[in-house]
Tab-separated table of C-alpha atoms in Angstrom:
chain	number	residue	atom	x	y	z
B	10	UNK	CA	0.000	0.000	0.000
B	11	UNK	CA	1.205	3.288	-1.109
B	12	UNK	CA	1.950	5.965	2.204
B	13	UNK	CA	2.671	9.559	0.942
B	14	UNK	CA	5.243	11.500	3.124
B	15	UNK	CA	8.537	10.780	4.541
B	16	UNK	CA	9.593	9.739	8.110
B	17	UNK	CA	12.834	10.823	10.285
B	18	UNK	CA	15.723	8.167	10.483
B	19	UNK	CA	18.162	9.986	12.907
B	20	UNK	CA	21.714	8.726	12.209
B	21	UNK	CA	22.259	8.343	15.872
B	22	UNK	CA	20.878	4.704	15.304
B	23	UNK	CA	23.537	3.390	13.886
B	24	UNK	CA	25.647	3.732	17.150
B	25	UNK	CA	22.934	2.268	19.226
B	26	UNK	CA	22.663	-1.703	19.589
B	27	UNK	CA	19.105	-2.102	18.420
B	28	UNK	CA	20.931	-1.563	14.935
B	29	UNK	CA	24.354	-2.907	15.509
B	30	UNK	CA	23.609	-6.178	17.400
B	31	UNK	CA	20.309	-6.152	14.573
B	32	UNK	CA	20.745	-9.218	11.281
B	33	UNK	CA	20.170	-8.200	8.595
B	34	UNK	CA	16.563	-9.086	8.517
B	35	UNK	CA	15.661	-7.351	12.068
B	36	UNK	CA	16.857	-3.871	10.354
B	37	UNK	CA	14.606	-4.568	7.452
B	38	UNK	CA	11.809	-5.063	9.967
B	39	UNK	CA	12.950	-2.139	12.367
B	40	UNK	CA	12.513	0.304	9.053
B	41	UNK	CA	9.777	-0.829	7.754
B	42	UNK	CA	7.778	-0.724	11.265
B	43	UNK	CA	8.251	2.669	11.627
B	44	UNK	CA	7.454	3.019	7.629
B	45	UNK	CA	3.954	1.536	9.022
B	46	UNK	CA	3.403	3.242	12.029
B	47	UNK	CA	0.213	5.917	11.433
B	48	UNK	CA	1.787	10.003	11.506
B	49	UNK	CA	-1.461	11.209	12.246
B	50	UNK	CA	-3.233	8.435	13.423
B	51	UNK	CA	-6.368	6.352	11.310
B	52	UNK	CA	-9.516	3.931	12.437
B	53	UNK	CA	-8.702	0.406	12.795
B	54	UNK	CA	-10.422	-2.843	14.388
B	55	UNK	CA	-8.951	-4.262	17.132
B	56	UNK	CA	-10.141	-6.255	19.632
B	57	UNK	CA	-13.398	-6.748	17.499
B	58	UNK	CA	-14.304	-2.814	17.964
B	59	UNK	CA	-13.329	0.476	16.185
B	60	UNK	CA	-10.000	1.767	17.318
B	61	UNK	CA	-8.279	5.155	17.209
B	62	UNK	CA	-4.855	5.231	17.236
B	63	UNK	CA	-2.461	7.786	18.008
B	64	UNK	CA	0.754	8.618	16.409
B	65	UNK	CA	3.233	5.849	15.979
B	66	UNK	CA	0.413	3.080	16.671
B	67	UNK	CA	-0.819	0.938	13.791
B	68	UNK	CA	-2.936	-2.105	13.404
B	69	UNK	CA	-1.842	-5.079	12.209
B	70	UNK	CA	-0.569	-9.114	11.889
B	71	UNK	CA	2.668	-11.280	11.383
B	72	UNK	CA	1.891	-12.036	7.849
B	73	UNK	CA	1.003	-8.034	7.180
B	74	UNK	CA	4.500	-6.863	8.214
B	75	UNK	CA	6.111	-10.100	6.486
B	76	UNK	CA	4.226	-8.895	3.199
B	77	UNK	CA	5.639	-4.853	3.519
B	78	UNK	CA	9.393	-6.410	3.890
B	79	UNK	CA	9.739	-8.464	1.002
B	80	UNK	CA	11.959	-11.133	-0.299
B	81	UNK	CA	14.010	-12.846	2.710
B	82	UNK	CA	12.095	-11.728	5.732
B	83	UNK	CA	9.874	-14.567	7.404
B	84	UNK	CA	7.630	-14.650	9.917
B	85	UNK	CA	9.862	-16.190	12.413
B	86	UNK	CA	12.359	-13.644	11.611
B	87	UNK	CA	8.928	-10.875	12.256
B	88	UNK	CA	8.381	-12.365	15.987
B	89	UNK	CA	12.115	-12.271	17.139
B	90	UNK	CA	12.616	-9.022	16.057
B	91	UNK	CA	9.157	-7.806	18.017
B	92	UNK	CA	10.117	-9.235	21.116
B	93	UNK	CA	13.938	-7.866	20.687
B	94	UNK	CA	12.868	-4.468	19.986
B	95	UNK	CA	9.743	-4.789	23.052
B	96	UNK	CA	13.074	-5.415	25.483
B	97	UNK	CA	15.174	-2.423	23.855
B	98	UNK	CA	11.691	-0.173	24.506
B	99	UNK	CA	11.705	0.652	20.950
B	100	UNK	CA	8.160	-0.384	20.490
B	101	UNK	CA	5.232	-2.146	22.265
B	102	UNK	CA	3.219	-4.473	20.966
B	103	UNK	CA	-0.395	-5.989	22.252
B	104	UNK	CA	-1.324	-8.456	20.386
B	105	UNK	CA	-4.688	-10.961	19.832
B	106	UNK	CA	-5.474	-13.780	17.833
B	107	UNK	CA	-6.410	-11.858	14.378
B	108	UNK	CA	-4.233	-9.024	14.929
B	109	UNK	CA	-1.751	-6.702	17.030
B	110	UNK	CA	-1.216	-2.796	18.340
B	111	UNK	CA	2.206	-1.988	17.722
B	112	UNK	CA	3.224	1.523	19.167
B	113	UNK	CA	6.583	3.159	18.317
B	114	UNK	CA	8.029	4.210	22.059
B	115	UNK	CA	8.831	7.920	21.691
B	116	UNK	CA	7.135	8.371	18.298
B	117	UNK	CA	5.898	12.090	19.038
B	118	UNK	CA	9.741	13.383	19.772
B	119	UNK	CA	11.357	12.329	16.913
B	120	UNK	CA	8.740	12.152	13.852
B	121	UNK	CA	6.035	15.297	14.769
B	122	UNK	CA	7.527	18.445	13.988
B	123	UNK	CA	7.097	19.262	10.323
B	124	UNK	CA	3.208	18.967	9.741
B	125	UNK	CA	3.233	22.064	8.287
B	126	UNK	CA	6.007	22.029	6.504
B	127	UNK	CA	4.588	21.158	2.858
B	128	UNK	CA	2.215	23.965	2.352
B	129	UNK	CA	4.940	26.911	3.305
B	130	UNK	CA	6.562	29.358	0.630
B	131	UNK	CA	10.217	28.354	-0.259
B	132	UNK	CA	11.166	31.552	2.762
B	133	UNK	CA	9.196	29.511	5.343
B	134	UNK	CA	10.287	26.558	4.000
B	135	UNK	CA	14.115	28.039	4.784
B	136	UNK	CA	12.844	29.458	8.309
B	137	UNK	CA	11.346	25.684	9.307
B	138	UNK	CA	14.513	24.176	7.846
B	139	UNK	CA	16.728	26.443	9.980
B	140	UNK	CA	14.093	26.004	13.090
B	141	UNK	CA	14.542	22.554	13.013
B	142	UNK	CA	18.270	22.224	12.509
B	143	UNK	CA	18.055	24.826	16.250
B	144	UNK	CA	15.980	21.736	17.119
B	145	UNK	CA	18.183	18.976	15.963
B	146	UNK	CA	20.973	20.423	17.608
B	147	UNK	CA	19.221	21.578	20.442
B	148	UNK	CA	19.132	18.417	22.238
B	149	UNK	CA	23.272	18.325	21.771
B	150	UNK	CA	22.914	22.010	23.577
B	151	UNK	CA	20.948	20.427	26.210
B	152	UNK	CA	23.393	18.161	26.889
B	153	UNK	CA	26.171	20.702	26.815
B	154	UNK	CA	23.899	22.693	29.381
B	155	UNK	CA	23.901	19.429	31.803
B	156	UNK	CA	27.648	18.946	31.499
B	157	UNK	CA	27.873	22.787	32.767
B	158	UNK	CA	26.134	21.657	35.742
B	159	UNK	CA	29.652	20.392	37.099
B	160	UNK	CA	32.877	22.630	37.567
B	161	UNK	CA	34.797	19.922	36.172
B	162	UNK	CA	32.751	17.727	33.793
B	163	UNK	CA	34.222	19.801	30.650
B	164	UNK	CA	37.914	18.611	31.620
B	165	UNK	CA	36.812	15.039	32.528
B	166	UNK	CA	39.129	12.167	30.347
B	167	UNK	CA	39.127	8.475	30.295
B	168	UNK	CA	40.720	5.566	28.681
B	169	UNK	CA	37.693	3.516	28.286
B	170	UNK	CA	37.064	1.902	25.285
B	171	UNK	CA	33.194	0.899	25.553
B	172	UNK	CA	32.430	-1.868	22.711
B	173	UNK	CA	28.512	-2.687	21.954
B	174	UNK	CA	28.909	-5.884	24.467
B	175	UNK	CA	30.365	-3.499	27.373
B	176	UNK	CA	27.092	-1.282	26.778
B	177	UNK	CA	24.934	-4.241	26.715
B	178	UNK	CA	26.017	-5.250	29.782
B	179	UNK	CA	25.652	-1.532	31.197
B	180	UNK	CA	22.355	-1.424	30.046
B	181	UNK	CA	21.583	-4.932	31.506
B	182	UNK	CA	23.358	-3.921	34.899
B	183	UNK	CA	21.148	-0.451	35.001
B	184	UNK	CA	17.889	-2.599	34.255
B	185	UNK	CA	18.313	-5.065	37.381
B	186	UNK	CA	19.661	-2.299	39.814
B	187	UNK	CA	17.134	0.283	38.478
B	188	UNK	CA	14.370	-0.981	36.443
B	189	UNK	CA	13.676	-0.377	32.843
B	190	UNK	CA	15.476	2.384	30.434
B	191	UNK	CA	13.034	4.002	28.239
B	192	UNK	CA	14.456	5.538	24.853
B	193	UNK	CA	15.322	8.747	26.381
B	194	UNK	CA	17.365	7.865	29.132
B	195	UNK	CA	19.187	5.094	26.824
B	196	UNK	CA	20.369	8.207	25.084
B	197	UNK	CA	21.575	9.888	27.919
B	198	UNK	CA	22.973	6.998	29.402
B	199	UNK	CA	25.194	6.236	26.289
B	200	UNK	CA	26.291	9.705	26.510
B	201	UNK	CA	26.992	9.550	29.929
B	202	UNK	CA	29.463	6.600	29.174
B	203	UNK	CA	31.042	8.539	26.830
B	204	UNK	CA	31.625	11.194	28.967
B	205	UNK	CA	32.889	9.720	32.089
B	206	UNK	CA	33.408	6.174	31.528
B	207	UNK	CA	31.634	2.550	31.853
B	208	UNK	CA	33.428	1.906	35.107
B	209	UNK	CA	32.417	5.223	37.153
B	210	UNK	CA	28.469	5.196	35.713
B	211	UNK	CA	28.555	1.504	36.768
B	212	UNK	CA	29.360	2.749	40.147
B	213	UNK	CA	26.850	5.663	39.805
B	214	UNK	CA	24.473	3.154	38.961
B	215	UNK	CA	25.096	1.300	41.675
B	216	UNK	CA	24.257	3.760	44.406
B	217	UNK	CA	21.356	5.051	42.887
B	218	UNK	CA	20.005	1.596	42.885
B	219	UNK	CA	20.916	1.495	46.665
B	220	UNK	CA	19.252	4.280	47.020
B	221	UNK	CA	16.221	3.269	45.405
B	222	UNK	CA	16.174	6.244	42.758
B	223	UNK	CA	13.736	5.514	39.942
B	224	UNK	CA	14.692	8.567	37.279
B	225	UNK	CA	17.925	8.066	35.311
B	226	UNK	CA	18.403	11.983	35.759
B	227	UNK	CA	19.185	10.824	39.725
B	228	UNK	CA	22.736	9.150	38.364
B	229	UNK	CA	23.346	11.852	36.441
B	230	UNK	CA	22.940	13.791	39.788
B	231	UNK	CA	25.663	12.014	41.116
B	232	UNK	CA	27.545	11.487	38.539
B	233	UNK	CA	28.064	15.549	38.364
B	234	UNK	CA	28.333	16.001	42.265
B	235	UNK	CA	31.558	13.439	41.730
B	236	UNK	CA	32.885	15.222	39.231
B	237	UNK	CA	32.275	18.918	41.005
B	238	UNK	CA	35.003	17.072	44.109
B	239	UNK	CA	37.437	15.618	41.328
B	240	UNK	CA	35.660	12.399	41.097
B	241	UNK	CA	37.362	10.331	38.031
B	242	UNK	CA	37.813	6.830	39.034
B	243	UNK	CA	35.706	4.087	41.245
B	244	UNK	CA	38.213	3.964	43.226
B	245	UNK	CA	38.028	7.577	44.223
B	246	UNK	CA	34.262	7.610	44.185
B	247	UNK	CA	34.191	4.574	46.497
B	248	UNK	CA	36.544	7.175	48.627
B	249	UNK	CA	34.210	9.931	48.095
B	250	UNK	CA	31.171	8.208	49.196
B	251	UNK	CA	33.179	6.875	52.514
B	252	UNK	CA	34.521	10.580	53.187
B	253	UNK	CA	30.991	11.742	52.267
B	254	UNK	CA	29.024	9.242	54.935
B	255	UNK	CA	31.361	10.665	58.023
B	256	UNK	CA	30.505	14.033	57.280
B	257	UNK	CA	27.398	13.549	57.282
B	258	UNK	CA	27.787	11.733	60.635
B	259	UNK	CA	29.715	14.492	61.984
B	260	UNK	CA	27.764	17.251	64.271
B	261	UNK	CA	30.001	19.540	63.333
B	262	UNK	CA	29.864	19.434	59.759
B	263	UNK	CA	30.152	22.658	58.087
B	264	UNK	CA	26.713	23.916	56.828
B	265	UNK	CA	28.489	25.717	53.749
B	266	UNK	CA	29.620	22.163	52.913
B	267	UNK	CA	28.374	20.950	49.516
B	268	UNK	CA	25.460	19.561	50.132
B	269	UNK	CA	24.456	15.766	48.188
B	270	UNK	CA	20.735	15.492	46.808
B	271	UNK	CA	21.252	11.746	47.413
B	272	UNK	CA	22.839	11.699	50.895
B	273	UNK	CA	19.395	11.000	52.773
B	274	UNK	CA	17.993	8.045	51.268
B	275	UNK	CA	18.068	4.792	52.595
B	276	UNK	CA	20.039	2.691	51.182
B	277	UNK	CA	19.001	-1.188	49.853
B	278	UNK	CA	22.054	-4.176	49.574
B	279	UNK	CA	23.235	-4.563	45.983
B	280	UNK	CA	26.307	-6.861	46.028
B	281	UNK	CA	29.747	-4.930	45.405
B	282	UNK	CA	30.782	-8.172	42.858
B	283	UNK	CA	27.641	-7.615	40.720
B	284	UNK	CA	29.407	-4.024	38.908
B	285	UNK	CA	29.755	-5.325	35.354
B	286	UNK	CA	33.379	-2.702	35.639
């Protein structure tokens, strides 16, 4: 079936392992899923009654997606890649005995900003083109901002060199200490790794889990309180945090002292052997 329009592939995939760890076949199934998925969304039956979807929903069945990948994709290769991309919280998917709702995680921030864009004049079509490049980059700028948050983050260096195993396995350690990473903060936590390295956010991951923090925005927290008091290694953050807990035991403790947002929580046992670094 024909679909007029286009769609927005960022290039940022290709770094991530829901393309690199992907066969062949599962990025043929990856593209053409979000090829499928409705832009503004359309009427459907499912569940034996009308259904509205929303952006990045669609209606459909194993044989359906099978047919709108072509040569060399089976259904097999369809219902691996589904439950894959359910566990990377790329997509959803609810499904029945006739059909299933598939819903693109995070649709609305990367595919809804250029409605509009067909029916301006070439000068709007220039103003959009340099509004969205501001929003393209803008996220980068946000994550400039955040670095700003610490003293010392801009002059942070490490030697790690983080293959797509090592951030599997960070991924996999953040999901049992903290629960599961939605698109968003799989972005920020790959960025994070570049920026300080797998061994220290392993750490940071660690005590927010101990902690029992819920956001991923709490280990960046800590992550830029270490780095504010010269925090590079887990050995000097496991120093940090011992210095840290007999200050805060101390009566006398300065009250100009850096205060840390995660010093009052209680804390829950996660084993010191399970850091995958």
């Amino acid at each position: 079936m024909a679909r007029p329009g286009y769609l927005k592939l960022w290039r940022s995939i290709l770094d991530k392992p829901i393309w690199k760890q992907s066969s062949a076949e599962q990025k043929a199934i990856l593209i053409t899923l979000l090829m499928m998925a409705d832009y503004g969304g359309s009427k459907w039956e499912f569940k034996g009654k009308q259904y509205q979807t929303k952006p990045g929903q669609f209606v459909t069945s194993l044989p359906s997606i099978v047919a709108e990948c072509g040569k060399g994709v089976t259904v097999q290769n369809v219902r691996t890649a589904l439950k894959r991309f359910e566990k990377l919280n790329f997509l959803t998917d609810e499904s029945t005995k006739t059909n299933r709702l598939i819903t693109i995680v995070n649709w609305e921030i990367y595919q809804s900003s250029d409605i509009t864009t067909n029916s301006q004049t070439n000068k709007q079509l220039t103003d959009d083109q340099q509004t969205a490049n501001r929003q393209l980059t803008s996220k980068e700028e946000v994550k400039k901002l955040r670095s700003k948050e610490g003293k010392n983050i801009n002059h942070l260096h490490h030697q790690d060199d983080v293959s797509d195993e090592d951030f599997k396995k960070i991924v996999d350690y953040y999901q049992h200490a903290i629960g599961m990473l939605n698109a968003t903060d799989y972005n920020y936590l790959s960025q994070d790794v570049d920026k300080f390295g797998k061994g220290i956010v392993c750490k940071a991951i660690q005590e927010a889990g101990k902690n029992s923090a819920q956001k991923y925005k709490y280990i960046n927290s800590i992550l830029i309180d270490w780095a504010n008091n010269g925090v590079k290694t887990k050995e000097d953050a496991e120093r940090y945090l011992i210095k840290r807990k007999h200050n805060f035991k101390n009566k006398s403790q300065k009250k100009d002292e850096y205060y840390s947002p995660y010093q009052d929580m209680e804390f829950k046992e996660i084993p010191e052997d399970s850091l995958p670094f």
